[in-house]
């Protein structure tokens, strides 16, 4: 192991997925992008971290759209191209067999000169049985048994790997519950026998809690892994007496969220409102609220980065400097935006063959395609859309993958294609396939308005609207997640909906109303007022909803005990 990484104590950040770059498909969506931004921020602010994740050799998947249907292809990547194999090898016992795990070292190099190690765990070794070699292949693939095997490798294997490599870890951070078995491994490591015969085993729970931090990311039930104890006992034979930890991990199932909650001194939700909701879901625990943020340099397009470099030097280290965005002349803001928009429209044409008009506003919507995100809300009333677009034209770019097993998500993609086709006489549109980090940056910087219409309160945070803010793009969004903290009506963007009635029909009505009466008239009639809103998105949202603030808070409030 490189000495530079083990000579100082680090925070170990465990995550099932991580978005390092578009070419490394080890992520599926917001959770992985956040993990990448955490490590990128660490590199910029000199906070020593080490990330632990799975190598996911088969990638998440590459999305092809054929006749409006999503087709999934494996997205195989070669770790040797980007990472170096480490010598250390450790074993975990799964189903009574030794499964060997090796690590790849990916060095994340920040653009300000900082570096952070990322360890990608890999079971694809000659020593292992054929099926065991595939444990680290498919991100979120397979069944419950497969998932548990992956989580054994991540939590238990990851901890052993850090140890074998000589890392000195001062704190552990679990990004979601997937890695919570690391806390069990810590319990075992610090276990003591009470008497000399070794009869009474006792776990040092306070000691483990002192070392652990946990961020919960979703109030959606399917996002919380639960494993039946008989399955756990057959996978982790002779690991421990699981009847002793039911109070910690759940009586009926081994519940990864419970385990993480009980064994972490610091628990965090990803926005203020999500922390309150989590607090209600888990009475008896204290859920803190460090609201998510995005990495400034990664999520700012070239033209805006050049402007900030010139007028607000230092913004990449201290994004609060963006509060001084009024230093930048309006015409340069508009010019930087025009450049980003032209680049997106070029991409749209290259990918879809459709030529958009640069003078007509473009609305963007892209995220994981799943039911609660309601990508179809905009299409609740097709006649209304036609009516609006005839008087005040607009264009639409969409993207997003559905998890291969999410039938509703896949159906939504097909439905969106039908809707887009049926309004094509009035609204120019494109659905771009294979949403990834590169496409995300093109979209959040090249559209004019970023749309988000989730079902409240299921959007824990959401981060793509924050990325848009770095590029001067205001959001038109349902008031949920981060937008509850970021929206100042008519100043940083616009809210959709009314708390007294959260139904689809009512939300859609609000959306059309805002589009027709507020957003489109402003865009078409008052360029100066529009640019003021763009500047407010930068000065009031990007200056705050960034990864540096997030990580400085984790450092002072969670990691330093
Ligand atoms: C930012 C990002 C997401 C998450 O976006 P949300 O607004 O939080 O849903 C998902 N996928 C990719 C590729 C991203 O860049």
Coordinates of C-alpha atoms and ligand atoms in Angstrom, one line a residue:
X1 CA 0.0 0.0 0.0
X2 CA 1.2 3.5 -0.8
X3 CA 2.8 4.9 2.4
X4 CA 1.3 8.3 1.7
X5 CA -2.2 6.8 2.5
X6 CA -1.4 4.9 5.6
X7 CA 0.8 7.3 7.5
X8 CA -2.1 9.3 8.7
X9 CA -5.4 8.4 10.3
X10 CA -8.4 8.3 7.9
X11 CA -12.2 8.2 7.9
X12 CA -13.3 5.0 6.2
X13 CA -16.4 5.7 4.0
X14 CA -18.2 2.5 3.1
X15 CA -20.6 2.5 0.2
X16 CA -22.3 -0.1 -2.1
X17 CA -21.9 2.2 -5.1
X18 CA -19.6 5.0 -6.0
X19 CA -19.6 7.3 -9.1
X20 CA -15.9 8.0 -9.8
X21 CA -16.3 8.9 -13.5
X22 CA -18.7 8.0 -16.4
X23 CA -16.2 5.3 -17.7
X24 CA -16.4 3.4 -14.4
X25 CA -20.0 2.2 -14.1
X26 CA -20.0 1.3 -10.4
X27 CA -23.0 3.4 -9.6
X28 CA -26.8 3.4 -10.3
X29 CA -27.9 6.9 -9.2
X30 CA -27.9 9.6 -6.6
X31 CA -26.4 7.5 -3.8
X32 CA -23.4 6.6 -5.8
X33 CA -22.9 10.1 -7.1
X34 CA -23.1 11.5 -3.6
X35 CA -20.4 9.0 -2.5
X36 CA -18.2 10.2 -5.3
X37 CA -18.8 13.8 -4.4
X38 CA -17.9 13.0 -0.8
X39 CA -14.5 11.7 -1.8
X40 CA -13.9 14.4 -4.3
X41 CA -14.7 17.0 -1.6
X42 CA -12.4 15.2 0.8
X43 CA -9.6 15.6 -1.7
X44 CA -10.2 19.3 -2.1
X45 CA -10.5 20.2 1.6
X46 CA -7.7 17.9 2.7
X47 CA -9.9 15.6 4.8
X48 CA -8.2 12.2 4.9
X49 CA -10.7 9.6 3.8
X50 CA -10.6 6.1 2.3
X51 CA -13.6 4.8 0.4
X52 CA -14.5 1.1 0.3
X53 CA -16.8 -0.2 -2.3
X54 CA -17.3 -3.2 -4.6
X55 CA -15.6 -3.4 -8.0
X56 CA -18.9 -4.2 -9.8
X57 CA -17.1 -5.5 -12.9
X58 CA -20.3 -5.9 -14.9
X59 CA -21.2 -2.4 -14.2
X60 CA -24.7 -1.2 -13.3
X61 CA -26.0 -1.6 -16.9
X62 CA -25.9 0.2 -20.3
X63 CA -29.3 1.4 -21.3
X64 CA -30.5 1.1 -24.8
X65 CA -34.0 2.3 -25.8
X66 CA -35.7 0.5 -28.5
X67 CA -39.3 1.5 -29.5
X68 CA -39.6 3.2 -26.2
X69 CA -38.5 0.1 -24.3
X70 CA -35.5 -0.1 -22.1
X71 CA -33.1 -2.9 -23.0
X72 CA -30.3 -3.6 -20.5
X73 CA -26.8 -4.6 -21.5
X74 CA -23.9 -5.5 -19.2
X75 CA -21.5 -2.6 -19.0
X76 CA -18.3 -4.5 -18.3
X77 CA -15.3 -2.5 -17.3
X78 CA -11.7 -3.5 -16.8
X79 CA -10.4 -2.4 -13.4
X80 CA -6.8 -2.8 -14.6
X81 CA -7.3 0.2 -16.8
X82 CA -8.0 2.6 -14.0
X83 CA -6.9 1.0 -10.8
X84 CA -3.9 -1.0 -9.5
X85 CA -4.3 -4.4 -8.0
X86 CA -3.2 -4.6 -4.3
X87 CA -1.2 -7.6 -3.0
X88 CA -3.2 -8.1 0.2
X89 CA -5.8 -10.8 0.1
X90 CA -8.3 -11.6 2.8
X91 CA -11.0 -14.2 3.3
X92 CA -14.5 -14.2 4.5
X93 CA -16.4 -17.4 5.3
X94 CA -19.6 -17.5 3.3
X95 CA -21.9 -20.6 3.3
X96 CA -19.1 -22.5 5.1
X97 CA -16.5 -21.7 2.3
X98 CA -13.6 -19.4 2.4
X99 CA -14.2 -16.7 -0.2
X100 CA -11.1 -14.7 -1.0
X101 CA -11.2 -11.0 -1.6
X102 CA -8.7 -8.8 -3.2
X103 CA -8.7 -5.0 -3.5
X104 CA -8.0 -2.6 -6.4
X105 CA -6.7 0.8 -5.5
X106 CA -8.2 3.7 -7.5
X107 CA -6.5 6.9 -6.6
X108 CA -9.0 9.8 -6.8
X109 CA -7.0 12.8 -7.9
X110 CA -8.7 16.1 -7.1
X111 CA -8.2 19.0 -9.4
X112 CA -6.8 21.1 -6.5
X113 CA -4.0 18.5 -6.0
X114 CA -5.5 16.4 -3.2
X115 CA -5.8 12.6 -3.5
X116 CA -7.9 10.0 -1.8
X117 CA -7.6 6.2 -2.0
X118 CA -10.7 4.2 -3.1
X119 CA -10.5 0.5 -2.5
X120 CA -12.7 -1.6 -4.8
X121 CA -13.3 -5.1 -3.5
X122 CA -13.1 -8.0 -5.9
X123 CA -13.9 -11.8 -5.5
X124 CA -13.1 -12.7 -9.1
X125 CA -10.0 -14.7 -8.1
X126 CA -8.8 -18.2 -9.3
X127 CA -9.0 -19.4 -5.7
X128 CA -12.8 -19.0 -5.6
X129 CA -15.5 -21.2 -6.8
X130 CA -17.2 -20.0 -10.0
X131 CA -20.3 -18.5 -8.4
X132 CA -18.3 -16.9 -5.7
X133 CA -16.2 -15.1 -8.3
X134 CA -19.3 -13.3 -9.4
X135 CA -20.3 -11.9 -6.0
X136 CA -18.8 -8.5 -6.8
X137 CA -20.0 -8.5 -10.5
X138 CA -23.5 -7.1 -10.5
X139 CA -24.4 -3.9 -8.7
X140 CA -27.9 -4.4 -7.2
X141 CA -28.2 -7.6 -9.2
X142 CA -29.5 -11.0 -8.2
X143 CA -31.7 -12.1 -5.3
X144 CA -31.6 -11.7 -1.5
X145 CA -29.0 -14.3 -1.1
X146 CA -26.7 -12.6 -3.6
X147 CA -27.3 -9.3 -2.0
X148 CA -26.4 -10.7 1.4
X149 CA -23.2 -12.2 0.0
X150 CA -22.3 -8.8 -1.4
X151 CA -22.9 -7.1 1.9
X152 CA -20.8 -9.6 3.7
X153 CA -17.9 -8.9 1.3
X154 CA -18.5 -5.1 1.6
X155 CA -18.9 -4.8 5.4
X156 CA -16.9 -7.7 6.8
X157 CA -14.5 -8.1 3.9
X158 CA -14.0 -4.3 3.6
X159 CA -13.0 -4.0 7.2
X160 CA -10.6 -6.9 7.1
X161 CA -9.1 -5.5 3.9
X162 CA -8.4 -2.0 5.5
X163 CA -6.8 -3.8 8.3
X164 CA -4.6 -6.0 6.1
X165 CA -3.5 -2.9 4.1
X166 CA -2.4 -1.2 7.2
X167 CA -4.9 1.7 7.3
X168 CA -5.4 3.5 10.6
X169 CA -9.0 4.2 10.8
X170 CA -10.3 6.8 13.3
X171 CA -14.0 6.7 12.3
X172 CA -16.2 4.6 10.0
X173 CA -19.0 6.1 7.9
X174 CA -21.8 3.9 6.5
X175 CA -23.4 5.4 3.4
X176 CA -26.8 3.7 3.7
X177 CA -27.3 0.4 5.6
X178 CA -25.7 -1.9 2.9
X179 CA -22.3 -1.9 4.8
X180 CA -23.7 -2.2 8.3
X181 CA -22.2 -5.7 8.8
X182 CA -18.9 -3.8 9.3
X183 CA -20.4 -2.9 12.7
X184 CA -20.8 -6.6 13.5
X185 CA -17.3 -7.2 12.6
X186 CA -16.2 -4.4 14.9
X187 CA -18.3 -5.9 17.7
X188 CA -16.5 -9.2 17.2
X189 CA -13.1 -7.5 17.1
X190 CA -13.7 -5.7 20.4
X191 CA -15.5 -8.6 22.1
X192 CA -14.3 -9.6 25.6
X193 CA -14.7 -12.7 27.8
X194 CA -15.9 -11.8 31.2
X195 CA -14.4 -14.7 33.2
X196 CA -11.2 -16.8 32.8
X197 CA -13.1 -19.8 31.5
X198 CA -14.3 -17.6 28.7
X199 CA -17.9 -18.4 29.4
X200 CA -19.5 -15.0 29.3
X201 CA -18.9 -13.2 26.1
X202 CA -19.6 -9.5 26.1
X203 CA -19.7 -7.1 23.2
X204 CA -18.4 -3.6 23.8
X205 CA -21.2 -1.8 22.2
X206 CA -20.2 1.7 23.4
X207 CA -16.8 1.3 21.9
X208 CA -18.2 0.3 18.5
X209 CA -20.8 3.2 18.6
X210 CA -18.0 5.6 19.3
X211 CA -16.4 4.5 16.0
X212 CA -19.4 4.5 13.7
X213 CA -21.5 7.0 11.7
X214 CA -24.5 6.3 9.6
X215 CA -26.3 8.2 6.9
X216 CA -29.8 7.0 6.0
X217 CA -30.9 8.0 2.5
X218 CA -34.5 7.2 1.9
X219 CA -37.8 6.8 3.6
X220 CA -38.8 4.3 0.8
X221 CA -39.1 0.9 2.5
X222 CA -37.5 -1.1 -0.4
X223 CA -34.4 0.9 0.2
X224 CA -33.8 -0.8 3.5
X225 CA -32.3 -4.3 3.4
X226 CA -33.8 -7.0 5.6
X227 CA -32.5 -10.6 5.8
X228 CA -34.2 -13.6 7.4
X229 CA -32.1 -14.9 10.3
X230 CA -32.0 -18.5 9.0
X231 CA -30.5 -17.1 5.8
X232 CA -27.9 -15.0 7.7
X233 CA -27.1 -18.1 9.8
X234 CA -26.5 -20.2 6.8
X235 CA -24.4 -17.6 5.0
X236 CA -22.4 -16.6 8.1
X237 CA -21.9 -20.0 9.8
X238 CA -20.1 -19.9 13.1
X239 CA -19.7 -16.1 12.7
X240 CA -21.5 -15.3 15.9
X241 CA -24.5 -16.2 17.9
X242 CA -27.1 -14.2 16.1
X243 CA -29.7 -14.6 18.9
X244 CA -27.5 -12.3 20.9
X245 CA -27.7 -9.5 18.6
X246 CA -31.4 -9.4 17.8
X247 CA -31.9 -6.5 20.1
X248 CA -29.5 -4.6 18.0
X249 CA -30.4 -5.8 14.5
X250 CA -34.2 -6.5 14.7
X251 CA -36.2 -9.3 16.2
X252 CA -37.8 -10.9 13.1
X253 CA -35.2 -10.0 10.4
X254 CA -31.6 -8.8 10.4
X255 CA -32.5 -5.2 9.5
X256 CA -29.4 -3.4 8.2
X257 CA -30.9 0.0 9.0
X258 CA -31.6 -1.0 12.6
X259 CA -28.1 -2.4 12.9
X260 CA -26.5 0.8 11.7
X261 CA -28.8 2.9 13.9
X262 CA -28.0 0.9 17.0
X263 CA -24.2 0.8 16.4
X264 CA -23.6 4.4 15.3
X265 CA -23.2 7.3 17.7
X266 CA -23.9 9.8 14.9
X267 CA -26.9 9.2 12.6
X268 CA -27.7 11.6 9.8
X269 CA -30.6 12.2 7.4
X270 CA -29.8 13.9 4.0
X271 CA -31.9 17.1 4.4
X272 CA -33.8 18.8 7.2
X273 CA -37.1 17.4 6.3
X274 CA -35.8 13.9 5.7
X275 CA -34.1 14.0 9.1
X276 CA -37.4 14.8 10.7
X277 CA -39.2 12.0 8.9
X278 CA -36.4 9.5 9.8
X279 CA -36.7 10.7 13.4
X280 CA -40.4 9.7 13.3
X281 CA -39.6 6.4 11.6
X282 CA -37.0 5.5 14.2
X283 CA -38.2 6.9 17.5
X284 CA -35.6 6.8 20.2
X285 CA -32.7 7.7 18.0
X286 CA -31.3 11.1 17.4
X287 CA -31.2 11.8 13.6
X288 CA -29.1 14.8 12.7
X289 CA -29.5 16.8 9.5
X290 CA -26.5 17.6 7.4
X291 CA -28.1 18.4 4.1
X292 CA -26.5 16.9 1.0
X293 CA -24.4 19.0 -1.4
X294 CA -22.7 18.4 -4.7
X295 CA -19.1 18.8 -5.8
X296 CA -18.5 22.2 -7.3
X297 CA -15.9 21.5 -9.9
X298 CA -17.5 18.2 -11.1
X299 CA -20.9 19.7 -11.6
X300 CA -20.0 23.1 -13.1
X301 CA -19.8 23.2 -16.9
X302 CA -16.7 24.7 -18.5
X303 CA -18.1 28.1 -19.4
X304 CA -19.4 28.8 -15.9
X305 CA -16.2 27.5 -14.3
X306 CA -14.2 29.9 -16.4
X307 CA -16.4 32.8 -15.2
X308 CA -16.1 31.8 -11.6
X309 CA -12.3 31.4 -11.9
X310 CA -12.2 34.9 -13.3
X311 CA -14.6 36.8 -11.0
X312 CA -14.6 34.6 -7.8
X313 CA -11.2 32.9 -7.6
X314 CA -11.1 30.3 -4.9
X315 CA -14.7 29.1 -5.4
X316 CA -13.6 25.5 -5.8
X317 CA -12.1 25.4 -2.3
X318 CA -14.7 27.7 -0.8
X319 CA -17.9 27.7 -2.7
X320 CA -19.5 30.2 -0.3
X321 CA -17.7 32.8 -2.5
X322 CA -20.5 32.3 -5.0
X323 CA -22.6 34.6 -2.8
X324 CA -20.7 37.3 -4.7
X325 CA -22.1 36.2 -8.0
X326 CA -23.4 39.8 -8.6
X327 CA -19.8 40.7 -9.4
X328 CA -20.4 38.9 -12.7
X329 CA -22.0 41.0 -15.5
X330 CA -25.4 39.8 -16.7
X331 CA -24.3 39.4 -20.3
X332 CA -21.5 37.1 -19.3
X333 CA -23.9 34.9 -17.3
X334 CA -26.2 34.7 -20.3
X335 CA -23.2 34.0 -22.6
X336 CA -21.9 31.2 -20.5
X337 CA -25.4 29.7 -20.4
X338 CA -25.8 30.0 -24.2
X339 CA -22.5 28.1 -24.6
X340 CA -23.7 25.3 -22.4
X341 CA -27.1 25.2 -24.1
X342 CA -25.5 25.0 -27.5
X343 CA -23.4 22.1 -26.4
X344 CA -26.5 20.2 -25.1
X345 CA -28.5 20.9 -28.2
X346 CA -25.6 19.6 -30.3
X347 CA -25.6 16.4 -28.2
X348 CA -29.4 16.1 -28.5
X349 CA -29.1 16.3 -32.2
X350 CA -26.2 13.9 -32.4
X351 CA -28.0 11.3 -30.2
X352 CA -31.6 11.7 -31.4
X353 CA -31.4 13.5 -34.7
X354 CA -33.7 16.2 -33.4
X355 CA -32.7 19.8 -33.8
X356 CA -33.9 22.1 -31.0
X357 CA -34.3 25.8 -31.3
X358 CA -31.7 27.7 -29.1
X359 CA -34.1 30.6 -28.6
X360 CA -36.9 28.5 -27.1
X361 CA -36.7 27.4 -23.5
X362 CA -35.7 23.8 -22.7
X363 CA -37.0 22.0 -19.7
X364 CA -34.9 19.1 -18.3
X365 CA -36.0 16.1 -16.3
X366 CA -33.5 13.2 -15.6
X367 CA -33.2 10.8 -12.7
X368 CA -33.7 7.2 -11.8
X369 CA -37.0 6.2 -13.4
X370 CA -39.1 4.9 -10.6
X371 CA -42.7 5.4 -9.5
X372 CA -42.3 8.0 -6.7
X373 CA -40.3 10.3 -8.9
X374 CA -43.4 10.7 -11.1
X375 CA -41.7 11.5 -14.4
X376 CA -45.1 11.3 -16.0
X377 CA -46.7 14.0 -13.9
X378 CA -46.0 16.7 -16.5
X379 CA -48.1 14.6 -18.9
X380 CA -51.2 14.4 -16.8
X381 CA -53.2 16.5 -19.2
X382 CA -51.9 16.4 -22.8
X383 CA -54.4 18.9 -24.1
X384 CA -53.3 21.4 -21.5
X385 CA -49.7 20.9 -22.5
X386 CA -50.6 21.5 -26.2
X387 CA -52.5 24.7 -25.3
X388 CA -49.6 26.1 -23.2
X389 CA -47.0 25.2 -25.8
X390 CA -48.9 26.7 -28.7
X391 CA -48.9 30.2 -27.1
X392 CA -45.5 29.9 -25.3
X393 CA -43.3 27.3 -26.9
X394 CA -41.0 25.1 -24.9
X395 CA -38.9 22.0 -25.5
X396 CA -38.1 19.0 -23.3
X397 CA -35.1 16.8 -22.7
X398 CA -35.5 13.7 -20.5
X399 CA -33.3 10.8 -19.4
X400 CA -33.1 8.1 -16.8
X401 CA -32.6 4.4 -16.2
X402 CA -35.1 2.1 -14.5
X403 CA -33.7 -0.7 -12.3
X404 CA -34.0 -3.9 -14.5
X405 CA -36.4 -5.4 -11.9
X406 CA -38.5 -2.3 -11.4
X407 CA -41.4 -3.1 -13.7
X408 CA -43.1 0.2 -12.9
X409 CA -40.0 2.1 -13.7
X410 CA -39.7 0.3 -17.0
X411 CA -43.3 0.9 -17.8
X412 CA -42.8 4.6 -17.1
X413 CA -40.1 4.9 -19.6
X414 CA -42.4 3.3 -22.3
X415 CA -45.2 5.6 -21.2
X416 CA -43.0 8.7 -21.4
X417 CA -42.1 7.8 -25.0
X418 CA -45.8 7.6 -25.8
X419 CA -46.5 10.9 -24.2
X420 CA -43.6 12.6 -25.9
X421 CA -44.7 11.3 -29.3
X422 CA -48.3 12.4 -28.8
X423 CA -47.4 16.0 -28.1
X424 CA -44.7 16.1 -30.7
X425 CA -46.8 18.4 -32.9
X426 CA -46.3 21.2 -30.3
X427 CA -43.4 20.3 -28.1
X428 CA -40.0 19.3 -29.4
X429 CA -38.5 16.6 -27.2
X430 CA -35.9 13.9 -26.8
X431 CA -35.4 11.1 -24.4
X432 CA -31.6 10.5 -24.2
X433 CA -30.5 6.9 -23.3
X434 CA -28.0 5.8 -20.8
X435 CA -28.1 8.6 -18.2
X436 CA -24.7 8.8 -16.6
X437 CA -22.4 11.5 -15.0
X438 CA -21.4 13.1 -18.4
X439 CA -24.9 13.3 -19.7
X440 CA -26.1 14.6 -16.3
X441 CA -23.6 17.5 -16.5
X442 CA -24.6 18.3 -20.1
X443 CA -28.3 18.3 -19.1
X444 CA -28.1 20.3 -15.8
X445 CA -26.0 23.0 -17.5
X446 CA -27.7 23.0 -20.9
X447 CA -31.4 23.3 -20.1
X448 CA -33.1 26.5 -19.0
X449 CA -35.2 25.0 -16.2
X450 CA -34.7 21.9 -14.1
X451 CA -37.9 20.0 -13.4
X452 CA -38.6 17.7 -10.4
X453 CA -42.0 16.3 -9.5
X454 CA -41.6 13.6 -6.8
X455 CA -44.3 12.3 -4.6
X456 CA -43.8 14.0 -1.2
X457 CA -42.2 13.1 1.2
X458 CA -40.3 10.4 -0.7
X459 CA -37.5 12.5 -2.2
X460 CA -35.1 12.4 0.8
X461 CA -32.8 15.1 -0.7
X462 CA -32.4 15.0 -4.5
X463 CA -29.1 16.4 -5.8
X464 CA -29.5 17.1 -9.5
X465 CA -31.3 20.4 -8.9
X466 CA -28.2 21.4 -6.8
X467 CA -26.0 20.6 -9.8
X468 CA -28.2 22.7 -12.0
X469 CA -27.8 25.7 -9.6
X470 CA -24.0 25.6 -10.1
X471 CA -24.8 26.3 -13.7
X472 CA -27.3 29.1 -13.0
X473 CA -30.3 26.9 -13.8
X474 CA -33.3 27.4 -11.6
X475 CA -35.6 24.6 -10.5
X476 CA -39.3 24.2 -10.9
X477 CA -39.9 21.5 -8.4
X478 CA -42.3 20.0 -5.9
X479 CA -41.4 21.2 -2.4
X480 CA -39.6 18.1 -1.1
X481 CA -36.1 17.2 0.0
X482 CA -33.5 19.9 -0.6
X483 CA -35.9 22.2 -2.4
X484 CA -37.7 22.9 0.9
X485 CA -34.5 24.6 2.0
X486 CA -33.4 25.9 -1.4
X487 CA -36.6 27.4 -2.8
X488 CA -37.4 31.1 -2.4
X489 CA -40.4 31.5 -4.6
X490 CA -39.7 33.6 -7.7
X491 CA -36.2 34.3 -6.4
X492 CA -34.2 31.0 -6.7
X493 CA -36.9 29.2 -8.8
X494 CA -40.4 28.0 -8.3
X495 CA -42.4 25.6 -6.1
X496 CA -45.0 23.1 -7.3
X497 CA -47.9 22.0 -5.1
X498 CA -49.7 22.6 -1.9
X499 CA -49.3 20.8 1.4
X500 CA -53.0 20.4 2.0
X501 CA -53.4 18.2 -1.1
X502 CA -50.5 16.1 -2.4
X503 CA -52.4 14.2 -5.1
X504 CA -51.2 13.8 -8.6
X505 CA -54.0 15.8 -10.1
X506 CA -53.5 18.8 -7.8
X507 CA -49.8 18.8 -8.2
X508 CA -50.1 18.6 -12.0
X509 CA -52.5 21.6 -11.9
X510 CA -50.0 23.7 -9.9
X511 CA -47.3 22.7 -12.4
X512 CA -49.3 23.8 -15.4
X513 CA -50.3 27.0 -13.6
X514 CA -46.7 27.9 -12.8
X515 CA -45.5 27.0 -16.3
X516 CA -48.2 29.0 -18.0
X517 CA -48.5 32.1 -15.8
X518 CA -45.1 32.5 -14.3
X519 CA -42.1 30.6 -15.8
X520 CA -42.8 30.8 -19.5
X521 CA -43.9 34.5 -19.6
X522 CA -40.8 35.5 -17.6
X523 CA -38.5 33.6 -20.0
X524 CA -40.1 34.9 -23.1
X525 CA -40.7 38.5 -21.9
X526 CA -38.2 39.6 -19.3
X527 CA -34.7 38.5 -20.0
X528 CA -33.1 40.7 -17.3
X529 CA -35.4 39.3 -14.5
X530 CA -34.6 35.8 -15.8
X531 CA -30.9 36.4 -15.4
X532 CA -31.5 37.7 -11.9
X533 CA -33.1 34.3 -11.1
X534 CA -30.1 32.5 -12.6
X535 CA -27.8 34.5 -10.5
X536 CA -29.8 33.8 -7.4
X537 CA -29.6 30.0 -8.1
X538 CA -25.9 30.4 -8.0
X539 CA -25.6 32.9 -5.2
X540 CA -28.2 31.5 -2.9
X541 CA -28.3 27.8 -3.8
X542 CA -24.9 26.7 -5.2
X543 CA -23.1 28.7 -2.5
X544 CA -24.8 26.5 0.1
X545 CA -25.8 23.1 -1.4
X546 CA -22.3 22.0 -2.0
X547 CA -20.2 19.0 -0.9
X548 CA -17.6 21.2 0.9
X549 CA -20.1 22.5 3.4
X550 CA -21.5 19.0 3.8
X551 CA -18.1 17.5 4.5
X552 CA -16.8 20.3 6.7
X553 CA -19.9 19.7 8.8
X554 CA -19.4 15.9 8.9
X555 CA -15.8 16.6 9.9
X556 CA -16.6 18.9 12.8
X557 CA -19.9 17.4 14.0
X558 CA -19.6 13.7 13.3
X559 CA -16.0 12.6 12.8
X560 CA -14.3 14.7 15.5
X561 CA -15.6 13.2 18.8
Ligands
LIG1 C1 -27.1 13.5 -9.8 C2 -27.4 12.2 -10.4 C3 -28.5 11.4 -10.0 C4 -29.3 11.9 -8.8 O1 -30.2 12.8 -9.2 P1 -31.5 13.1 -8.3 O2 -32.0 14.5 -8.6 O3 -31.0 13.1 -6.8 O4 -32.5 12.1 -8.5 C5 -28.7 10.2 -10.6 N1 -28.0 9.8 -11.7 C6 -27.0 10.5 -12.1 C7 -26.2 10.0 -13.3 C8 -26.6 11.7 -11.6 O5 -25.6 12.5 -12.1

